[in-house]
Short mmCIF file of C-alpha atoms in Angstrom, two decimals:
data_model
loop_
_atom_site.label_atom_id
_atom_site.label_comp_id
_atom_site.label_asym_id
_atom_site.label_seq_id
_atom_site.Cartn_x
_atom_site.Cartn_y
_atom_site.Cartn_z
CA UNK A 25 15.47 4.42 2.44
CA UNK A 26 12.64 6.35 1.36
CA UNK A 27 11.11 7.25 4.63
CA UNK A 28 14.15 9.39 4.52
CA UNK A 29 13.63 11.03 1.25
CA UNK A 30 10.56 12.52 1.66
CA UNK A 31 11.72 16.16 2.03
CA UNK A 32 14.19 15.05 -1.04
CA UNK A 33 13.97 17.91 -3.78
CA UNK A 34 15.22 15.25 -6.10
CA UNK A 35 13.18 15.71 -8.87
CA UNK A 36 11.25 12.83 -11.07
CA UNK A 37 13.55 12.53 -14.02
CA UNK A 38 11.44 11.73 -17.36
CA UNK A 39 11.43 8.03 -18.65
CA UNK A 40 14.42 7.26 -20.51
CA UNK A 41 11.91 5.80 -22.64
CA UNK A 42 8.39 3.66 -23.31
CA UNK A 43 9.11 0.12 -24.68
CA UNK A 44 6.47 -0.81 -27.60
CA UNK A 45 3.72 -3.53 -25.97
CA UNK A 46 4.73 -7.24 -25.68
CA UNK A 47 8.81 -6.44 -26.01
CA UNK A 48 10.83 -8.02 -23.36
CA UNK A 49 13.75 -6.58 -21.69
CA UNK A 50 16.37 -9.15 -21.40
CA UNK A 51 18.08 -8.78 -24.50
CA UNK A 52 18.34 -4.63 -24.29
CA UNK A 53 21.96 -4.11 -23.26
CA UNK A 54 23.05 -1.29 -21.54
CA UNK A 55 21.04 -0.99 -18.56
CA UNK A 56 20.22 -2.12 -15.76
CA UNK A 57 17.80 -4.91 -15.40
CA UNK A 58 15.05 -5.08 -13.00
CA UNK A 59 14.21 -9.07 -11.52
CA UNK A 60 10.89 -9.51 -10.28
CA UNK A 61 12.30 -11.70 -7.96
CA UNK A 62 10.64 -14.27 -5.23
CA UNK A 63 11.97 -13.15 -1.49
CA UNK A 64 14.00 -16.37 -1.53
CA UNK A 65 16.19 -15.13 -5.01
CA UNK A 66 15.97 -17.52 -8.58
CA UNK A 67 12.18 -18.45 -6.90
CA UNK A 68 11.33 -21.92 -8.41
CA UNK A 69 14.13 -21.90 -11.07
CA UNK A 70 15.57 -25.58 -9.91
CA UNK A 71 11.70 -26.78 -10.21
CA UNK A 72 8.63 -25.87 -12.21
CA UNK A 73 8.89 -22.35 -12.13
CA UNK A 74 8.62 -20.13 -15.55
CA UNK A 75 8.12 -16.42 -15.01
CA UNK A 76 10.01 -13.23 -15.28
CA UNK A 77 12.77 -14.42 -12.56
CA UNK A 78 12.98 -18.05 -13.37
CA UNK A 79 13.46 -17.14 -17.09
CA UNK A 80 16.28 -14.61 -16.34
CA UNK A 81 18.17 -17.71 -14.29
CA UNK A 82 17.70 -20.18 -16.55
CA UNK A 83 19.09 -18.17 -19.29
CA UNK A 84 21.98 -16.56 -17.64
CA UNK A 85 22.60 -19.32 -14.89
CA UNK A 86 25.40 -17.75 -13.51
CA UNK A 87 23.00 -16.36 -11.70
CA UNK A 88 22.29 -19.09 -9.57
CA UNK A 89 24.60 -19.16 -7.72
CA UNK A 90 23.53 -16.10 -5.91
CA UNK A 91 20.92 -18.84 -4.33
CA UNK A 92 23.73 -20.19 -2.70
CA UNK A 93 24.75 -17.65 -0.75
CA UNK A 94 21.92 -14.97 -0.42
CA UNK A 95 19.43 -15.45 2.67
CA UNK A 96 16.10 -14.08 2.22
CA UNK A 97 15.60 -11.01 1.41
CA UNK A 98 13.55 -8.80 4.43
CA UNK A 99 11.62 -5.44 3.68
CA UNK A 100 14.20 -3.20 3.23
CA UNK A 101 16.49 -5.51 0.70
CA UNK A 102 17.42 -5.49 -2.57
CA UNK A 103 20.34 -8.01 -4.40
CA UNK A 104 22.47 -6.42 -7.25
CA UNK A 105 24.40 -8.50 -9.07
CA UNK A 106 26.93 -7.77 -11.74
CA UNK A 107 28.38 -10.14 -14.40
CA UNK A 108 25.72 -11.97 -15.15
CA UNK A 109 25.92 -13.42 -18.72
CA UNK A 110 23.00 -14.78 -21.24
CA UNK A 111 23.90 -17.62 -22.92
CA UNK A 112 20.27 -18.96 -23.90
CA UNK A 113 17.17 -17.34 -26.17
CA UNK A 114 13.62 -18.15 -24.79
CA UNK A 115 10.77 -18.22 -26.58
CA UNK A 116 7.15 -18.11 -24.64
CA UNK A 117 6.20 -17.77 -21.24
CA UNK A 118 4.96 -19.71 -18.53
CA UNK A 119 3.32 -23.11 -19.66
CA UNK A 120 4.21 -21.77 -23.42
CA UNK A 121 8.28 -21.47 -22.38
CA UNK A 122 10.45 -22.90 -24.41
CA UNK A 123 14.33 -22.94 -25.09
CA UNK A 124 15.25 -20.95 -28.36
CA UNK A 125 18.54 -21.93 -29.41
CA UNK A 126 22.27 -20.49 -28.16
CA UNK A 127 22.63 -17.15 -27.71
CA UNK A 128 26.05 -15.00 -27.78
CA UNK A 129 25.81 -12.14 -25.43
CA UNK A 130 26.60 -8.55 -26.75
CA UNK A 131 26.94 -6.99 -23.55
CA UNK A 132 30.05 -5.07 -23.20
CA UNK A 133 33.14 -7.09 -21.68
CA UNK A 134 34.86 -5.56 -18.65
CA UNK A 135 38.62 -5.94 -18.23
CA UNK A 136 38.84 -8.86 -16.74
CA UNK A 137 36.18 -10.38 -19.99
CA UNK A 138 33.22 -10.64 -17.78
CA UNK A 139 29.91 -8.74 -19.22
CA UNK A 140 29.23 -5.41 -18.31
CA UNK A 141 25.58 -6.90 -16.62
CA UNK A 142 23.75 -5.41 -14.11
CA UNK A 143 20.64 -7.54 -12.22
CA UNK A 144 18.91 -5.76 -9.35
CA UNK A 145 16.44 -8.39 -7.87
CA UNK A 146 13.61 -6.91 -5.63
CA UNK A 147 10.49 -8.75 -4.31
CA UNK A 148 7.15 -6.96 -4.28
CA UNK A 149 4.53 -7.48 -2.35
CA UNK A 150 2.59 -10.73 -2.43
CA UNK A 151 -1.37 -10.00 -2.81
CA UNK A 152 -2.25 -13.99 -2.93
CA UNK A 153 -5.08 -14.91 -0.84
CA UNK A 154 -4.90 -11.06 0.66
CA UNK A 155 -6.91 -8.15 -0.15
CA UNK A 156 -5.27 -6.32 -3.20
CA UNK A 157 -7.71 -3.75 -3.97
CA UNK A 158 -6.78 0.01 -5.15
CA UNK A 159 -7.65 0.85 -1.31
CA UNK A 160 -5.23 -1.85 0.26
CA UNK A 161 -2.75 -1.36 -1.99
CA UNK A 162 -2.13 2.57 -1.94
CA UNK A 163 -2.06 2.17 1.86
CA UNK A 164 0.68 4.04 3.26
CA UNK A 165 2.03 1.15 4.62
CA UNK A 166 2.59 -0.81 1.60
CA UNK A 167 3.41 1.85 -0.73
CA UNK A 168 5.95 2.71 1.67
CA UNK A 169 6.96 -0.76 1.63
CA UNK A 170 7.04 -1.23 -2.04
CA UNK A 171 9.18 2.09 -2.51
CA UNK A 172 11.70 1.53 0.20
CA UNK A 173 12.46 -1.92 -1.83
CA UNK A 174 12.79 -0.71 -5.29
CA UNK A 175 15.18 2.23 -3.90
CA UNK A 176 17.45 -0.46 -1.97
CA UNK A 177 17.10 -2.50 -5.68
CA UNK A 178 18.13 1.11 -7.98
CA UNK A 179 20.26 2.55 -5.54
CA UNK A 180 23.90 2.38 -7.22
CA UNK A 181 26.23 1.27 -4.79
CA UNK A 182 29.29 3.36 -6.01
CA UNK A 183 29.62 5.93 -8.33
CA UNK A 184 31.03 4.02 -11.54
CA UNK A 185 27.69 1.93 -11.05
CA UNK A 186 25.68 5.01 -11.55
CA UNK A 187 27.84 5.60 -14.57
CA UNK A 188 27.84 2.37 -15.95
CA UNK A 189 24.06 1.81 -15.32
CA UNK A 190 22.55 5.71 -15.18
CA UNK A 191 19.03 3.94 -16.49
CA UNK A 192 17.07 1.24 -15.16
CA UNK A 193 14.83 -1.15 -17.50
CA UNK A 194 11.82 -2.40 -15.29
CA UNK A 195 8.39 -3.39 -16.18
CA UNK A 196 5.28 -4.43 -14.48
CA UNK A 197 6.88 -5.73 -10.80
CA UNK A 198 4.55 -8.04 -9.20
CA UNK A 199 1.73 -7.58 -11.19
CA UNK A 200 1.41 -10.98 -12.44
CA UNK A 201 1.08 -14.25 -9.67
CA UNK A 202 1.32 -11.38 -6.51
CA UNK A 203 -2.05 -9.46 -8.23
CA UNK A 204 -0.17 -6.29 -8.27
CA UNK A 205 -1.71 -2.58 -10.12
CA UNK A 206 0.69 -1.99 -12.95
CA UNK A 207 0.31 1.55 -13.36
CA UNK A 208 0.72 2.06 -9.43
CA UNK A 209 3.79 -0.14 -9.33
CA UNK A 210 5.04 1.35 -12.42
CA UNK A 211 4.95 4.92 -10.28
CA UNK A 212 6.61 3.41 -7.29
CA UNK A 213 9.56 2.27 -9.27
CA UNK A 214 9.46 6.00 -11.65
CA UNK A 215 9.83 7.50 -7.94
CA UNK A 216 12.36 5.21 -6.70
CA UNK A 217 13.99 5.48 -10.02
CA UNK A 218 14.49 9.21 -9.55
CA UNK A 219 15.03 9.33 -6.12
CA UNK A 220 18.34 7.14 -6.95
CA UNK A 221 19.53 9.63 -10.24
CA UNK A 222 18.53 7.04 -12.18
CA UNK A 223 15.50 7.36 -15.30
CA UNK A 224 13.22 4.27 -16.01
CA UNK A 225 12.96 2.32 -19.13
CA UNK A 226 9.55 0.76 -19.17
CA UNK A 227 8.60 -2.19 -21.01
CA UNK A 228 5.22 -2.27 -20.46
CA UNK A 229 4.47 -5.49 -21.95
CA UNK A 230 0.41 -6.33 -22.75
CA UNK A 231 -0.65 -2.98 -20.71
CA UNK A 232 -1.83 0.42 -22.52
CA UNK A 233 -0.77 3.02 -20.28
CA UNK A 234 2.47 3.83 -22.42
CA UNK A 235 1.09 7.00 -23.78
CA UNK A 236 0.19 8.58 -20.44
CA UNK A 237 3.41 8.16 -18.64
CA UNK A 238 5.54 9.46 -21.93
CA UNK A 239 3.35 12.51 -22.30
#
C-alpha cells in the first residue's frame, strides 16, 4: 500500500484528460470507473439513496449483487468488479433523479458476451459531524488513509487488467455528503493513479480547478 511506495520513483503520469464541468462519467466507455462507494458497497441503493454509488447500482444492477457477498470494506480495501452492464439512462441527481428511458450498453463484449466493465468501489473518509477543515484533512494520518484506499481501488490485479483498463475515470471522491476538499482528493487519487501505472480521467463536475491540473 502506499506506506510502501514512498521511496517509489514512479513518476506522476499526466491526466489522461480534464472532463468539461457538469459531464458525468458513466456513459464514457473504456475505462475504468471510479464508485464513490459507502464502506458497506451499493450504500442505500435498496432504500432512499440517490448519489454517485446508488445511481451506478441502480443503473447497472448487476452490481448488486456484490452486496451479497462483500463484507465491509476496512481501511486498506478496495472492491473491483468486472462485467458490470448499464442497462438504464438517468437523468438528475439526488431529490431531482429520475429514470431516463432504456439504455443499450456500448461497452465492448468479452468472449464469453459479458461487457468489457470495470467498477473499482473505494470509500473515503466520512467528515460528518467531524472536523473537516484543510488542517484535519491534510493530516498525515488521513491522507495516508485516503491514498492507501484509492491505490487498493486502481491497483490492477493482473496484467491484462492494466491493459484493458490503463486509465482510470474518477471525479470528486467524497466530496459531497462526507464534506470532502475536491482539489485535495482529486491529488490523492492523481498520486494513487500513478503510483498504480495508471493516468486519471477527471470529470470534475460543478468545480473550476480543470485548468490548473491540465496545465
Amino acid at each position: 500500500l502506499f506506506s510502501h511506495c514512498l521511496q517509489s520513483r514512479q513518476p506522476l503520469l499526466a491526466l489522461e484528460a480534464m472532463a468539461e464541468k457538469y459531464v458525468g462519467f458513466e456513459e464514457v466507455t473504456g475505462l475504468a470507473h471510479a464508485d464513490f462507494a459507502n464502506m458497506l458497497i451499493g450504500g442505500g441503493v435498496l432504500r432512499w439513496g440517490s448519489l454517485q454509488e446508488e445511481i451506478r447500482f441502480a443503473i447497472c444492477p448487476e452490481l448488486c449483487l456484490s452486496m451479497l457477498v462483500c463484507p465491509c470494506m476496512q481501511k486498506e480495501e478496495a472492491i473491483q468488479i468486472v462485467g458490470s452492464e448499464q442497462f438504464s439512462a438517468y437523468t438528475g441527481y439526488s431529490t431531482r433523479l429520475g429514470y431516463g428511458g432504456n439504455f443499450v450498453d456500448q461497452c465492448q463484449r468479452q468472449p464469453d458476451g459479458s461487457v468489457k466493465s470495470a467498477v473499482l468501489a473505494m470509500d473515503a473518509i466520512d467528515f460528518r459531524g467531524k472536523d473537516n477543515s484543510v488542517t484535519s484533512q491534510m493530516s498525515p494520518e488521513n491522507l495516508l488513509r485516503d491514498l492507501n484506499k484509492s491505490v487498493a481501488a486502481f491497483s490492477p490485479v493482473d496484467a491484462e487488467s492494466l491493459h484493458d483498463f490503463p486509465v482510470v475515470a474518477t471525479g470528486n471522491w467524497g466530496c459531497g455528503a462526507f464534506g470532502g476538499l475536491p482539489p485535495l482528493k482529486a491529488l490523492v487519487q492523481w498520486a494513487s493513479a500513478s503510483q498504480c501505472c495508471r493516468r486519471l480521467h477527471y470529470f470534475p463536475f460543478e468545480q473550476s480547478f480543470g485548468p490548473e491540473f491540465s496545465a
